XYZ file of C-alpha atoms in Angstrom:
692
model
C 153.992 -26.468 96.143
C 153.723 -24.463 98.973
C 153.344 -20.463 98.497
C 154.424 -17.825 100.651
C 151.809 -15.341 101.451
C 151.468 -13.191 104.536
C 148.318 -12.449 106.038
C 148.400 -9.821 109.168
C 146.038 -11.040 111.831
C 145.961 -7.964 113.579
C 143.072 -5.672 113.642
C 140.921 -8.535 111.889
C 137.265 -8.627 112.946
C 136.643 -11.761 110.954
C 139.637 -13.562 112.620
C 138.647 -12.551 116.154
C 134.997 -13.549 115.636
C 136.158 -16.910 114.209
C 138.170 -17.467 117.426
C 135.180 -17.198 119.277
C 132.667 -19.016 117.067
C 134.788 -21.769 116.810
C 134.780 -24.722 114.396
C 131.692 -25.852 113.503
C 132.131 -28.369 110.899
C 129.521 -31.163 110.032
C 130.754 -33.884 108.073
C 129.296 -37.185 106.664
C 128.706 -40.079 109.258
C 127.798 -43.445 108.305
C 125.365 -43.468 111.601
C 123.717 -40.583 111.029
C 123.210 -37.643 108.508
C 122.432 -33.955 109.581
C 119.607 -31.879 107.846
C 118.328 -28.561 108.464
C 114.944 -27.451 108.293
C 115.639 -24.770 105.813
C 116.533 -27.518 103.356
C 113.994 -28.778 101.134
C 112.765 -32.450 101.812
C 115.091 -35.212 100.323
C 117.915 -32.617 100.811
C 120.612 -33.828 103.416
C 123.562 -31.632 104.735
C 126.874 -33.637 104.286
C 129.430 -30.591 105.036
C 128.968 -27.668 106.847
C 131.586 -25.025 107.738
C 131.314 -21.988 109.601
C 133.456 -18.939 109.216
C 134.449 -19.465 105.508
C 135.256 -15.978 104.095
C 135.398 -14.139 101.079
C 138.172 -11.100 100.602
C 136.311 -8.739 98.071
C 139.439 -5.977 98.907
C 142.528 -6.350 100.666
C 140.902 -4.262 103.527
C 140.270 -6.521 106.542
C 137.089 -4.487 107.529
C 135.469 -5.615 104.277
C 135.719 -9.163 104.487
C 132.621 -11.142 104.277
C 132.096 -14.252 106.438
C 129.648 -16.947 106.066
C 128.582 -20.550 106.307
C 129.566 -23.209 103.564
C 127.807 -26.262 102.854
C 127.762 -29.403 100.725
C 124.000 -30.416 100.069
C 123.303 -33.810 98.610
C 119.838 -34.140 96.949
C 119.239 -37.342 95.109
C 122.379 -38.101 92.882
C 123.073 -34.642 92.502
C 125.510 -32.551 95.147
C 125.278 -28.956 95.602
C 127.412 -26.236 97.035
C 126.186 -22.946 98.738
C 128.135 -19.991 100.600
C 125.609 -17.756 102.654
C 126.998 -14.752 103.975
C 126.262 -14.228 107.652
C 123.640 -11.617 109.072
C 123.567 -9.981 112.523
C 126.715 -9.804 114.876
C 129.309 -11.677 112.842
C 128.112 -9.355 109.517
C 130.312 -6.995 108.344
C 127.749 -3.786 108.835
C 130.078 -1.863 106.332
C 129.125 -3.863 103.594
C 125.587 -3.356 101.657
C 122.699 -6.020 101.511
C 123.310 -5.715 97.825
C 127.130 -6.420 98.250
C 126.169 -9.616 99.925
C 123.624 -10.615 97.705
C 126.407 -10.287 94.955
C 128.598 -12.788 96.385
C 125.949 -15.319 97.606
C 126.615 -18.789 96.194
C 123.355 -20.776 95.557
C 123.149 -23.977 95.090
C 126.197 -24.542 92.558
C 125.610 -28.215 91.275
C 128.806 -30.187 90.788
C 128.052 -30.806 87.632
C 129.039 -27.243 86.429
C 132.096 -27.366 88.568
C 135.574 -27.885 86.536
C 137.949 -27.797 88.915
C 138.686 -27.034 92.954
C 142.310 -25.379 93.444
C 143.548 -25.498 97.131
C 146.154 -22.950 98.379
C 147.967 -23.628 101.372
C 150.292 -20.679 102.281
C 153.011 -21.041 104.883
C 151.707 -18.266 107.187
C 147.870 -17.427 106.932
C 144.820 -19.623 106.168
C 144.019 -22.365 103.619
C 141.566 -21.349 100.873
C 140.356 -23.021 97.899
C 139.042 -21.681 94.294
C 136.203 -23.152 92.396
C 136.174 -22.838 88.844
C 133.158 -23.576 86.767
C 132.958 -25.240 83.538
C 132.431 -21.855 81.713
C 136.107 -21.069 82.595
C 134.662 -18.211 85.378
C 135.611 -18.667 89.216
C 134.015 -17.676 92.250
C 136.272 -15.642 94.481
C 138.443 -17.363 96.984
C 136.779 -18.882 100.016
C 139.197 -18.699 103.120
C 139.004 -21.245 105.685
C 139.700 -19.738 109.124
C 139.222 -22.805 111.154
C 140.582 -25.192 108.731
C 138.429 -27.741 107.028
C 139.620 -27.907 103.363
C 140.893 -31.441 103.742
C 137.491 -32.456 105.252
C 135.648 -30.559 102.396
C 137.735 -32.091 99.784
C 137.044 -35.715 101.154
C 133.361 -35.369 101.340
C 133.445 -33.798 97.645
C 135.420 -37.068 96.813
C 132.653 -39.224 98.395
C 129.728 -37.855 96.127
C 131.381 -36.886 92.829
C 134.523 -38.015 90.856
C 137.243 -36.120 92.118
C 140.817 -36.633 91.167
C 144.212 -34.864 91.388
C 145.456 -32.968 88.235
C 148.623 -34.625 87.050
C 150.094 -31.184 86.306
C 149.517 -29.570 89.554
C 148.874 -31.573 92.912
C 146.959 -28.582 94.276
C 144.280 -28.719 91.687
C 141.509 -31.403 91.836
C 139.281 -31.806 88.694
C 135.879 -32.911 88.918
C 134.212 -35.466 86.906
C 137.285 -35.508 84.655
C 136.785 -38.985 83.220
C 139.372 -41.037 80.871
C 136.431 -43.068 80.034
C 134.002 -41.281 77.343
C 131.080 -43.125 78.345
C 131.655 -42.565 82.186
C 132.039 -38.960 81.235
C 128.854 -39.038 79.482
C 126.750 -40.683 82.153
C 128.397 -38.104 84.845
C 126.991 -35.468 82.629
C 123.468 -37.158 82.771
C 123.810 -37.081 86.795
C 123.121 -40.743 86.757
C 123.131 -42.507 90.335
C 126.797 -42.306 91.923
C 126.808 -46.073 92.905
C 126.605 -46.906 89.047
C 130.000 -47.222 87.736
C 130.487 -48.164 84.273
C 134.201 -48.030 84.519
C 134.406 -50.930 86.634
C 131.073 -52.701 86.329
C 130.382 -52.914 90.119
C 127.042 -51.704 91.359
C 126.683 -50.844 95.089
C 123.801 -50.216 96.892
C 122.433 -46.780 96.640
C 119.194 -44.544 97.568
C 117.481 -42.315 94.781
C 114.904 -39.557 95.942
C 114.674 -37.990 92.364
C 111.250 -37.624 91.613
C 109.680 -40.203 89.177
C 106.906 -37.914 87.955
C 109.143 -34.917 87.542
C 107.236 -32.597 89.402
C 109.828 -30.490 90.867
C 109.735 -27.034 92.441
C 112.409 -24.566 92.747
C 113.218 -23.520 96.251
C 114.986 -20.057 97.325
C 118.186 -22.385 98.102
C 117.811 -23.542 94.463
C 117.434 -26.996 95.419
C 114.560 -29.098 94.195
C 111.568 -30.172 96.304
C 111.062 -34.371 95.161
C 107.466 -34.999 94.647
C 107.940 -38.893 94.567
C 105.289 -41.459 95.384
C 104.235 -41.063 98.858
C 101.452 -42.504 101.072
C 100.340 -40.895 104.362
C 100.320 -42.501 107.359
C 100.459 -40.781 111.269
C 100.411 -37.131 109.298
C 103.908 -38.329 108.085
C 105.113 -38.582 104.471
C 106.847 -42.389 104.027
C 108.587 -43.302 100.620
C 106.313 -46.445 98.995
C 108.186 -49.662 98.937
C 109.030 -51.131 95.391
C 108.626 -48.006 93.719
C 109.892 -48.888 90.161
C 111.151 -45.261 89.659
C 113.961 -46.129 92.372
C 115.012 -48.959 90.620
C 118.941 -48.184 89.759
C 118.803 -50.015 86.518
C 115.412 -48.829 85.433
C 116.756 -45.402 86.087
C 119.759 -46.071 84.031
C 117.825 -47.393 81.409
C 115.676 -44.007 81.584
C 118.581 -42.199 81.188
C 119.824 -44.194 78.102
C 116.480 -43.682 76.321
C 117.153 -40.010 76.612
C 120.250 -40.301 75.157
C 119.058 -42.449 72.349
C 115.976 -39.997 71.519
C 118.143 -37.138 71.254
C 120.479 -38.887 68.856
C 117.656 -40.211 66.750
C 116.253 -36.702 66.532
C 119.697 -35.276 65.543
C 120.163 -37.887 62.927
C 116.904 -37.278 61.323
C 117.676 -33.470 61.331
C 121.173 -33.972 59.936
C 119.326 -36.152 57.231
C 116.598 -33.637 56.464
C 119.226 -30.853 55.842
C 121.335 -32.751 53.932
C 118.453 -33.472 51.264
C 116.372 -30.304 51.424
C 112.921 -32.395 51.401
C 110.605 -30.425 53.747
C 113.112 -28.983 55.566
C 113.687 -25.705 53.867
C 115.465 -22.480 54.456
C 112.265 -21.129 56.191
C 112.231 -24.320 58.196
C 115.197 -24.042 59.308
C 114.324 -20.407 60.146
C 111.772 -21.888 62.542
C 114.092 -24.539 64.140
C 117.016 -22.130 64.974
C 114.328 -19.669 66.458
C 112.695 -22.162 68.872
C 115.975 -23.543 69.908
C 117.319 -20.082 70.655
C 114.331 -18.563 72.127
C 114.996 -15.582 70.687
C 112.158 -12.784 69.355
C 112.233 -12.050 66.002
C 112.098 -8.654 64.339
C 108.707 -7.909 62.448
C 110.907 -7.386 59.396
C 112.438 -10.614 57.734
C 115.289 -8.261 56.354
C 118.479 -9.125 57.897
C 119.899 -6.162 60.216
C 122.523 -3.969 58.442
C 126.288 -5.036 59.699
C 128.422 -2.472 60.576
C 131.004 -1.188 57.846
C 134.046 -1.664 59.257
C 134.196 -5.410 58.149
C 131.643 -5.835 55.655
C 130.452 -9.439 55.205
C 127.063 -10.938 53.987
C 124.680 -12.372 56.777
C 123.121 -15.317 55.758
C 119.187 -14.622 54.872
C 118.150 -17.835 56.410
C 119.504 -17.009 60.074
C 117.185 -14.765 61.981
C 118.833 -12.583 64.495
C 116.959 -11.385 67.660
C 116.161 -7.760 68.132
C 118.376 -5.601 70.341
C 116.440 -4.971 73.517
C 118.034 -0.994 73.502
C 117.233 -0.211 70.171
C 117.101 3.316 68.781
C 113.916 4.596 67.706
C 112.476 7.963 66.120
C 111.514 10.348 68.602
C 109.338 12.340 66.765
C 107.277 9.398 65.802
C 106.735 8.794 69.743
C 106.123 12.612 70.204
C 109.235 12.916 72.658
C 111.151 15.505 71.009
C 114.527 14.803 69.402
C 116.147 15.264 72.389
C 116.007 14.619 75.954
C 117.884 16.718 78.681
C 119.086 14.963 81.580
C 121.798 16.164 84.408
C 124.694 15.209 82.661
C 123.684 17.123 78.768
C 121.154 16.183 75.975
C 120.946 13.254 74.510
C 119.238 11.139 71.821
C 115.870 8.962 72.890
C 115.990 5.343 72.688
C 113.004 2.786 73.388
C 114.954 0.186 75.830
C 112.863 -2.851 75.664
C 115.015 -4.529 78.375
C 113.814 -2.326 80.869
C 110.618 -1.240 79.328
C 111.193 2.786 79.385
C 112.896 5.361 77.255
C 116.092 6.573 77.901
C 119.180 8.418 76.517
C 121.530 7.656 73.705
C 124.851 9.095 73.575
C 125.909 12.819 74.019
C 127.720 13.938 70.760
C 131.254 14.241 71.163
C 133.374 17.461 71.498
C 136.534 18.679 70.211
C 139.607 17.977 72.445
C 140.351 20.611 75.335
C 142.606 23.130 74.286
C 144.543 25.540 75.819
C 142.942 28.561 76.059
C 139.715 26.592 77.846
C 142.319 24.673 79.609
C 143.355 28.273 81.427
C 139.916 28.687 82.423
C 139.808 25.680 84.830
C 142.825 27.035 86.804
C 143.141 29.774 89.623
C 146.069 32.153 89.533
C 148.339 29.558 91.499
C 147.591 26.726 89.351
C 144.738 25.012 91.170
C 142.071 23.122 89.370
C 138.846 25.029 90.290
C 136.212 22.452 89.534
C 137.752 19.078 88.971
C 134.550 17.459 88.457
C 133.710 19.880 85.655
C 137.115 19.247 84.179
C 136.738 15.558 83.937
C 133.422 15.916 82.404
C 134.772 18.218 79.721
C 137.753 15.235 78.991
C 135.082 12.541 79.136
C 133.320 14.247 76.011
C 136.438 15.422 74.041
C 139.622 14.008 75.393
C 142.640 16.513 75.515
C 144.980 18.155 72.684
C 147.953 16.231 72.650
C 150.183 19.342 73.739
C 148.347 19.766 76.979
C 148.463 15.822 77.886
C 151.709 16.068 79.787
C 150.302 18.506 82.292
C 146.757 16.935 82.610
C 147.538 13.325 82.789
C 149.522 13.687 85.984
C 146.108 14.909 87.497
C 144.075 12.378 86.146
C 146.216 9.117 86.939
C 146.563 10.929 90.827
C 150.376 11.471 90.366
C 149.512 15.391 91.096
C 146.389 16.410 92.987
C 143.718 19.010 91.537
C 144.214 21.452 94.474
C 148.147 21.616 93.996
C 149.824 24.367 93.107
C 152.420 25.220 90.101
C 154.847 25.634 93.008
C 153.606 22.292 94.986
C 153.892 20.116 91.998
C 157.318 21.497 90.605
C 158.668 20.689 94.398
C 156.906 17.208 94.391
C 158.569 16.705 90.873
C 161.944 17.308 92.378
C 161.401 15.014 95.499
C 159.821 12.368 93.263
C 162.899 12.163 91.176
C 165.166 11.885 93.608
C 163.078 8.586 94.835
C 162.902 7.524 91.440
C 166.823 7.283 91.113
C 167.300 5.885 94.813
C 164.980 2.870 93.522
C 166.708 2.816 90.221
C 169.771 2.448 91.714
C 168.978 -0.692 93.618
C 169.043 -2.840 90.118
C 171.961 -0.745 88.874
C 174.290 -1.445 91.473
C 173.876 -5.484 91.008
C 177.030 -6.795 90.169
C 177.313 -9.765 87.681
C 178.289 -12.131 90.071
C 175.395 -11.100 92.424
C 172.980 -11.485 89.192
C 173.960 -15.038 88.701
C 172.887 -15.994 92.088
C 169.770 -13.633 91.832
C 167.283 -15.765 89.745
C 164.363 -13.653 89.757
C 166.323 -10.701 89.003
C 167.704 -12.252 85.730
C 164.453 -13.478 84.658
C 162.744 -10.281 85.158
C 165.290 -8.365 83.068
C 165.543 -10.863 80.350
C 161.387 -11.084 79.918
C 161.565 -7.070 80.029
C 164.144 -6.651 77.515
C 162.716 -9.137 74.911
C 159.224 -7.026 75.274
C 160.642 -3.719 75.238
C 162.236 -4.101 71.693
C 158.627 -5.498 70.484
C 156.534 -2.472 71.519
C 155.404 0.150 69.386
C 158.501 0.259 67.255
C 156.459 1.121 64.395
C 156.427 4.679 65.933
C 159.210 7.029 65.366
C 159.553 7.488 69.025
C 160.525 4.267 69.491
C 161.746 3.338 66.087
C 165.768 2.256 64.996
C 168.188 0.578 66.620
C 169.654 1.413 69.844
C 166.682 4.003 70.600
C 167.041 6.078 73.940
C 163.408 5.846 74.420
C 163.606 1.882 73.958
C 166.308 1.946 76.747
C 164.231 4.348 79.156
C 161.268 2.126 78.646
C 163.565 -1.063 79.671
C 164.749 1.185 82.844
C 161.419 2.098 84.055
C 160.260 -1.081 83.754
C 163.055 -2.415 85.632
C 162.495 0.291 88.433
C 159.137 -0.953 88.874
C 159.697 -4.285 89.209
C 162.057 -3.369 92.130
C 159.695 -0.824 93.427
C 156.775 -3.328 93.699
C 158.697 -6.664 93.935
C 155.642 -8.693 94.762
C 154.073 -8.054 91.346
C 157.218 -7.876 89.264
C 156.915 -7.638 85.480
C 154.057 -9.297 83.527
C 153.782 -9.120 79.729
C 151.394 -6.168 78.845
C 153.118 -4.015 81.254
C 155.147 -2.692 78.437
C 151.986 -1.621 76.459
C 150.485 0.215 79.234
C 153.745 2.066 79.849
C 154.576 3.153 76.347
C 151.951 5.752 75.736
C 152.915 7.331 79.175
C 156.730 7.827 78.156
C 155.606 8.934 74.814
C 153.434 11.819 76.335
C 155.315 12.326 79.455
C 158.936 12.385 77.956
C 160.469 12.316 81.055
C 161.668 9.244 82.805
C 160.897 9.930 86.657
C 157.411 11.373 85.952
C 156.554 8.495 83.425
C 157.360 6.273 86.359
C 155.380 7.541 88.851
C 152.546 7.952 86.386
C 152.909 4.606 85.551
C 152.777 3.671 89.299
C 149.500 5.404 89.705
C 148.344 3.473 86.688
C 149.372 0.023 88.097
C 147.540 0.859 91.636
C 144.673 0.677 89.434
C 145.232 -1.979 87.184
C 147.633 -4.329 88.854
C 145.483 -6.883 89.734
C 145.008 -7.407 85.990
C 148.470 -9.130 86.225
C 148.111 -11.149 89.696
C 148.721 -14.706 89.311
C 145.549 -15.954 90.427
C 143.949 -14.007 87.802
C 141.216 -12.635 90.203
C 141.306 -9.087 88.901
C 140.554 -10.328 85.347
C 138.119 -13.160 86.437
C 135.973 -10.708 88.425
C 135.839 -7.942 85.217
C 135.108 -10.724 82.517
C 132.616 -11.836 85.386
C 131.092 -8.500 85.202
C 131.039 -7.933 81.569
C 128.818 -11.355 81.520
C 126.513 -9.844 83.852
C 126.295 -6.352 81.965
C 125.522 -8.082 78.552
C 122.812 -10.293 80.416
C 121.465 -7.308 81.703
C 121.724 -4.969 78.663
C 121.403 -7.709 76.070
C 119.659 -10.721 77.197
C 119.573 -12.387 73.427
C 123.102 -11.963 73.044
C 124.205 -13.632 76.212
C 121.710 -16.213 75.683
C 123.705 -16.746 72.656
C 126.910 -16.988 74.005
C 125.578 -19.422 77.026
C 124.224 -21.950 73.994
C 127.788 -21.431 72.121
C 130.039 -22.175 75.501
C 131.318 -18.471 75.306
C 130.145 -17.522 78.638
C 133.883 -17.080 80.238
C 133.945 -14.051 77.613
C 137.792 -15.016 77.225
C 137.596 -13.092 73.788
C 137.397 -10.041 75.562
C 140.651 -10.890 77.698
C 142.904 -8.751 75.410
C 140.584 -5.643 75.697
C 140.506 -5.830 79.538
C 144.256 -6.443 80.370
C 145.920 -3.599 78.178
C 142.688 -1.294 78.140
C 142.030 -1.728 74.407
C 145.695 -1.083 73.297
C 145.889 -3.122 70.654
C 142.229 -2.443 69.433
C 142.886 1.318 68.254
C 145.415 3.519 66.689
C 148.076 4.921 69.095
C 146.408 8.680 69.044
C 142.910 6.929 69.323
C 144.287 4.686 72.409
C 145.431 7.983 74.433
C 142.194 9.522 73.732
C 140.099 6.549 75.141
C 142.258 6.088 78.134
C 142.115 9.721 79.029
C 138.480 9.325 79.019
C 138.520 6.284 81.004
C 140.681 7.988 83.503
C 137.988 10.494 84.108
C 136.006 8.199 85.900
C 133.175 10.457 84.969
C 130.165 8.372 84.374
C 131.645 5.313 86.078
C 134.909 4.075 87.390
C 134.351 0.768 85.396
C 133.460 2.467 81.765
C 135.779 0.107 80.568
C 133.506 -2.574 80.721
C 130.550 -0.904 79.011
C 132.974 -0.343 76.117
C 133.592 -4.121 76.093
C 129.461 -4.396 75.782
C 129.190 -1.504 73.420
C 131.414 -3.193 71.165
C 129.685 -6.825 71.336
C 126.552 -5.112 70.976
C 127.609 -3.406 67.879
C 128.758 -6.680 66.034
C 125.937 -8.760 67.670
C 124.604 -9.104 64.021
C 127.204 -10.370 62.600
C 127.821 -12.789 65.627
C 124.516 -14.171 65.979
C 123.667 -14.065 62.053
C 126.846 -16.219 61.133
C 126.362 -18.514 64.059
C 129.951 -17.996 65.437
C 131.442 -20.581 67.884
C 133.717 -19.558 70.317
C 136.661 -20.157 68.479
C 135.152 -18.408 65.323
C 134.086 -15.454 67.632
C 137.898 -15.345 68.992
C 139.411 -15.105 65.698
C 136.910 -12.288 64.525
C 137.429 -10.293 67.680
C 141.121 -10.311 67.393
C 140.327 -8.868 63.647
C 138.518 -6.235 64.721
C 141.630 -4.411 65.677
C 141.885 -1.181 63.869
C 138.580 -1.227 62.616
C 136.271 0.091 65.559
C 135.357 3.412 65.279
C 135.917 4.970 68.691
C 133.685 7.770 68.900
C 130.437 5.711 68.004
C 131.651 2.740 70.883
C 132.200 5.677 73.729
C 128.614 7.353 72.843
C 127.262 3.756 73.063
C 129.090 2.665 76.294
C 128.007 5.824 77.895
C 124.322 5.519 77.084
C 124.729 1.717 78.282
C 125.895 3.164 81.456
C 123.167 5.477 82.007
C 120.887 3.113 80.669
C 121.977 0.127 83.473
C 122.133 2.577 86.283
C 122.073 0.994 89.559
C 121.476 -2.328 88.067
C 124.902 -2.374 86.412
C 126.512 -1.086 89.082
C 125.206 -3.974 91.228
C 126.515 -6.539 88.318
C 130.255 -5.285 88.995
C 131.784 -6.996 92.292
C 133.390 -4.502 94.885
C 136.931 -4.216 94.477
C 136.860 -5.232 90.450
C 139.458 -3.180 88.581
C 140.597 -0.567 88.158
C 140.619 0.287 91.768
C 141.332 3.822 93.267
C 144.777 4.279 94.347
C 145.719 2.253 97.670
C 147.271 3.615 100.573
C 147.756 0.834 102.983
C 147.795 -2.987 102.333
C 149.254 -5.275 99.828
C 147.590 -6.219 96.903
C 149.955 -8.405 95.590
C 150.467 -11.602 97.740
C 153.884 -12.993 96.609
C 153.629 -16.546 95.116
C 156.047 -19.017 93.530
C 156.355 -18.772 89.944
C 155.826 -22.569 89.914
C 152.338 -22.344 91.478
C 150.412 -20.504 88.744
C 146.711 -21.345 88.459
C-alpha cells in the first residue's frame, strides 16, 4: 500500500547535487562485471548507486549523501554505504558523524529483511533490518534504483516477498529447514538443496583459510595461485573449488559440531570427568570473559534477592569501584562539576569519578535566590545543575517544570509569563473546539477521529487510577486527560495519538492542575519524545542502538554476553525508553527522575546512561544465572518498583562522565529526546495499514 509522504524539494542541496551528478547505477551484466581497485582481489561490484542519502534529522542541510554498493565475494554478498567527501559532502557535519553512519561490509547472512517505501511524492527509500532486530537508518534513493537494488540482491541471495506485507522482502527465509541451515553456512549459491538442481558456479573462497580483513571489511582470498608474467592466475583442477567437496566440508563442520555438543551433554548428564569446576572452565572459554581473582560470586543487589549459582563465573566489571586510600589518591577527586568518589575504570585504563552525592530537593527559599526582582532566572545553568543533583520540591514543580520543558523561557518576567499564559489558553481553546464541534453525523464519516477517540477513552480510564487524583468513577481529571489528548491529536494530526502518551501526560496534569498549561507542557515534551511514537520506530531504534553501543563501550563483557544470547536488539529496554521509566518507579520518584532528565545538564541523553546503569547494577545476576532473552525480558519487567533511583542516578552520572566524548560519539545525531523544533515536519503521515 502506498504511503502519503510529503518531501519539500526546495532549498535541498542534496537534491540539487543529485540532478547535477545524475544517475550512476551499475548492475550485473552477463557479458562483463565491473570491479574497483579499491576492492580486495576476488570481490566484484554487482550494484553501485550514487546519491543514496541518509536523513539524520528533518533538516535538509544535515542530510548525508553517499554511494551504495553490493559486492560479491565468493559465495557471500556484502552491502556498503560510504558517505561522500569533498564537494558532495555536507560541511556542517563532522567526520565523526559521517563515520557513525558509514555502513561497512554488512553480509546478507546478517540481514533479516528489507522494507521498501514508495511514497506518492518524494523519493523511494529502503530500511534494512538486521537479524538482531536493529535497523539501519532509511536509505533514500534520489535517482531511483530501488527495483534494481532488490533485483540484484535476489540474484545472489534467497529473497522472498512477505506474505503479510508486500513491501517487505525477507532474506534467506527458507521454508525448508535444511536449506535454511545451508544458507547460514554460506554455501555456494548454485547448490540448491530444495530442488536438487546444481548449476555452474565460481567459488573464490580461500582453501587454506588464510584471509585478512581489509578496510572495507571484506576478505582477500589467498587461494592457490601460480605466477605467470607477473599476474596471478587460479590453478586449474583445484579440488578446493569443487562445489561438491565444498558442500561436504561444510557438512563435516556440522557433524563435528553435533558430535562435540552430544559428547558435552553426555558428560554433563553423567557428571564423570566434567565437574562443576570443569564447567567453569568450559563456560569461561566459550564466553571469553576475564575472571576475578576471588572465586566468590559477586554480591547481587538486595532489591530482588536470589542466589547466584556457584559454578557460573561472572566476569568483572570494567568500571569497578576501588579503594582510593589504597592507591594514595585520597577519598575524593575534585572536578569541574563537584567532588566524586574515584574508581578504577579498566575499560579505559584510567582513574575516573563515580557519582556525586545526591542533594535534598530545591526548596522555596533557595528558588527565590535564582530569580531577579522581575522573575527572570539569572543563571539557568546553575539552576539546572541544582535540579540535576536534587530535584524540586513538589510545591515548586508547577512553576519550574514550565521552564524545564521550554514552555516558558528562562529570561521571561512574571508579567511576560502571565501574558503568554493567557494567549496560549485562547489558542488551546481554539484547537479544542475543532474536535468538540464535530457532530455525530460527521463522526460517522471521520474514521480517523473515531479510532483515535476510542483508543484515548480506553487508555485514560486505565492510567494511574490508583492515585486519588485520578481515582473514582466520572473523575473530572480523567476527563481532562482525555480532552487534552484528543486536542493534541488535532494539534499534531500527523502523529495523532499512540498508546503510551497518556503515561507521559498524567504526571504533567497532576503537577500543573491546569488544562491549558498541561497541554502546552505536553506539546513541548512531545517535541522531544514524539519520534518514540513514529510508525517506522526510527526514534526507538536509534535509542536502542545507542544503548547497545554504550554497553559495548562501558561494559564489553556484558555486551558480549548479550551478543552470545541473541539479545543485542536490547528490546528489553523498550518500555524504559518509550515512556521514560514511567512504570519502573513510584509516582513521586518518576517525577523526580523526569525533572533530572529534563535539565540536560550533563547530557541530553542521560536516560540512555540510566538504562546502562540499571543493566550494570544487575549484571552479576543476569550473567550469573545465564539468562536467555525471554528470561531476561521477564526479569527486567519484574524490576518495576525495585530499583534504587538515587543509586541509579549516581551511577548514570558517573558512566556519562566516564564515557566522555566516546559516549557522545556512540549516540547517532538526532536521537531523541531532540530539542524543540521550530521548522520542518517530524512526523510524516503514513497509512495505518502500512506499519513496519
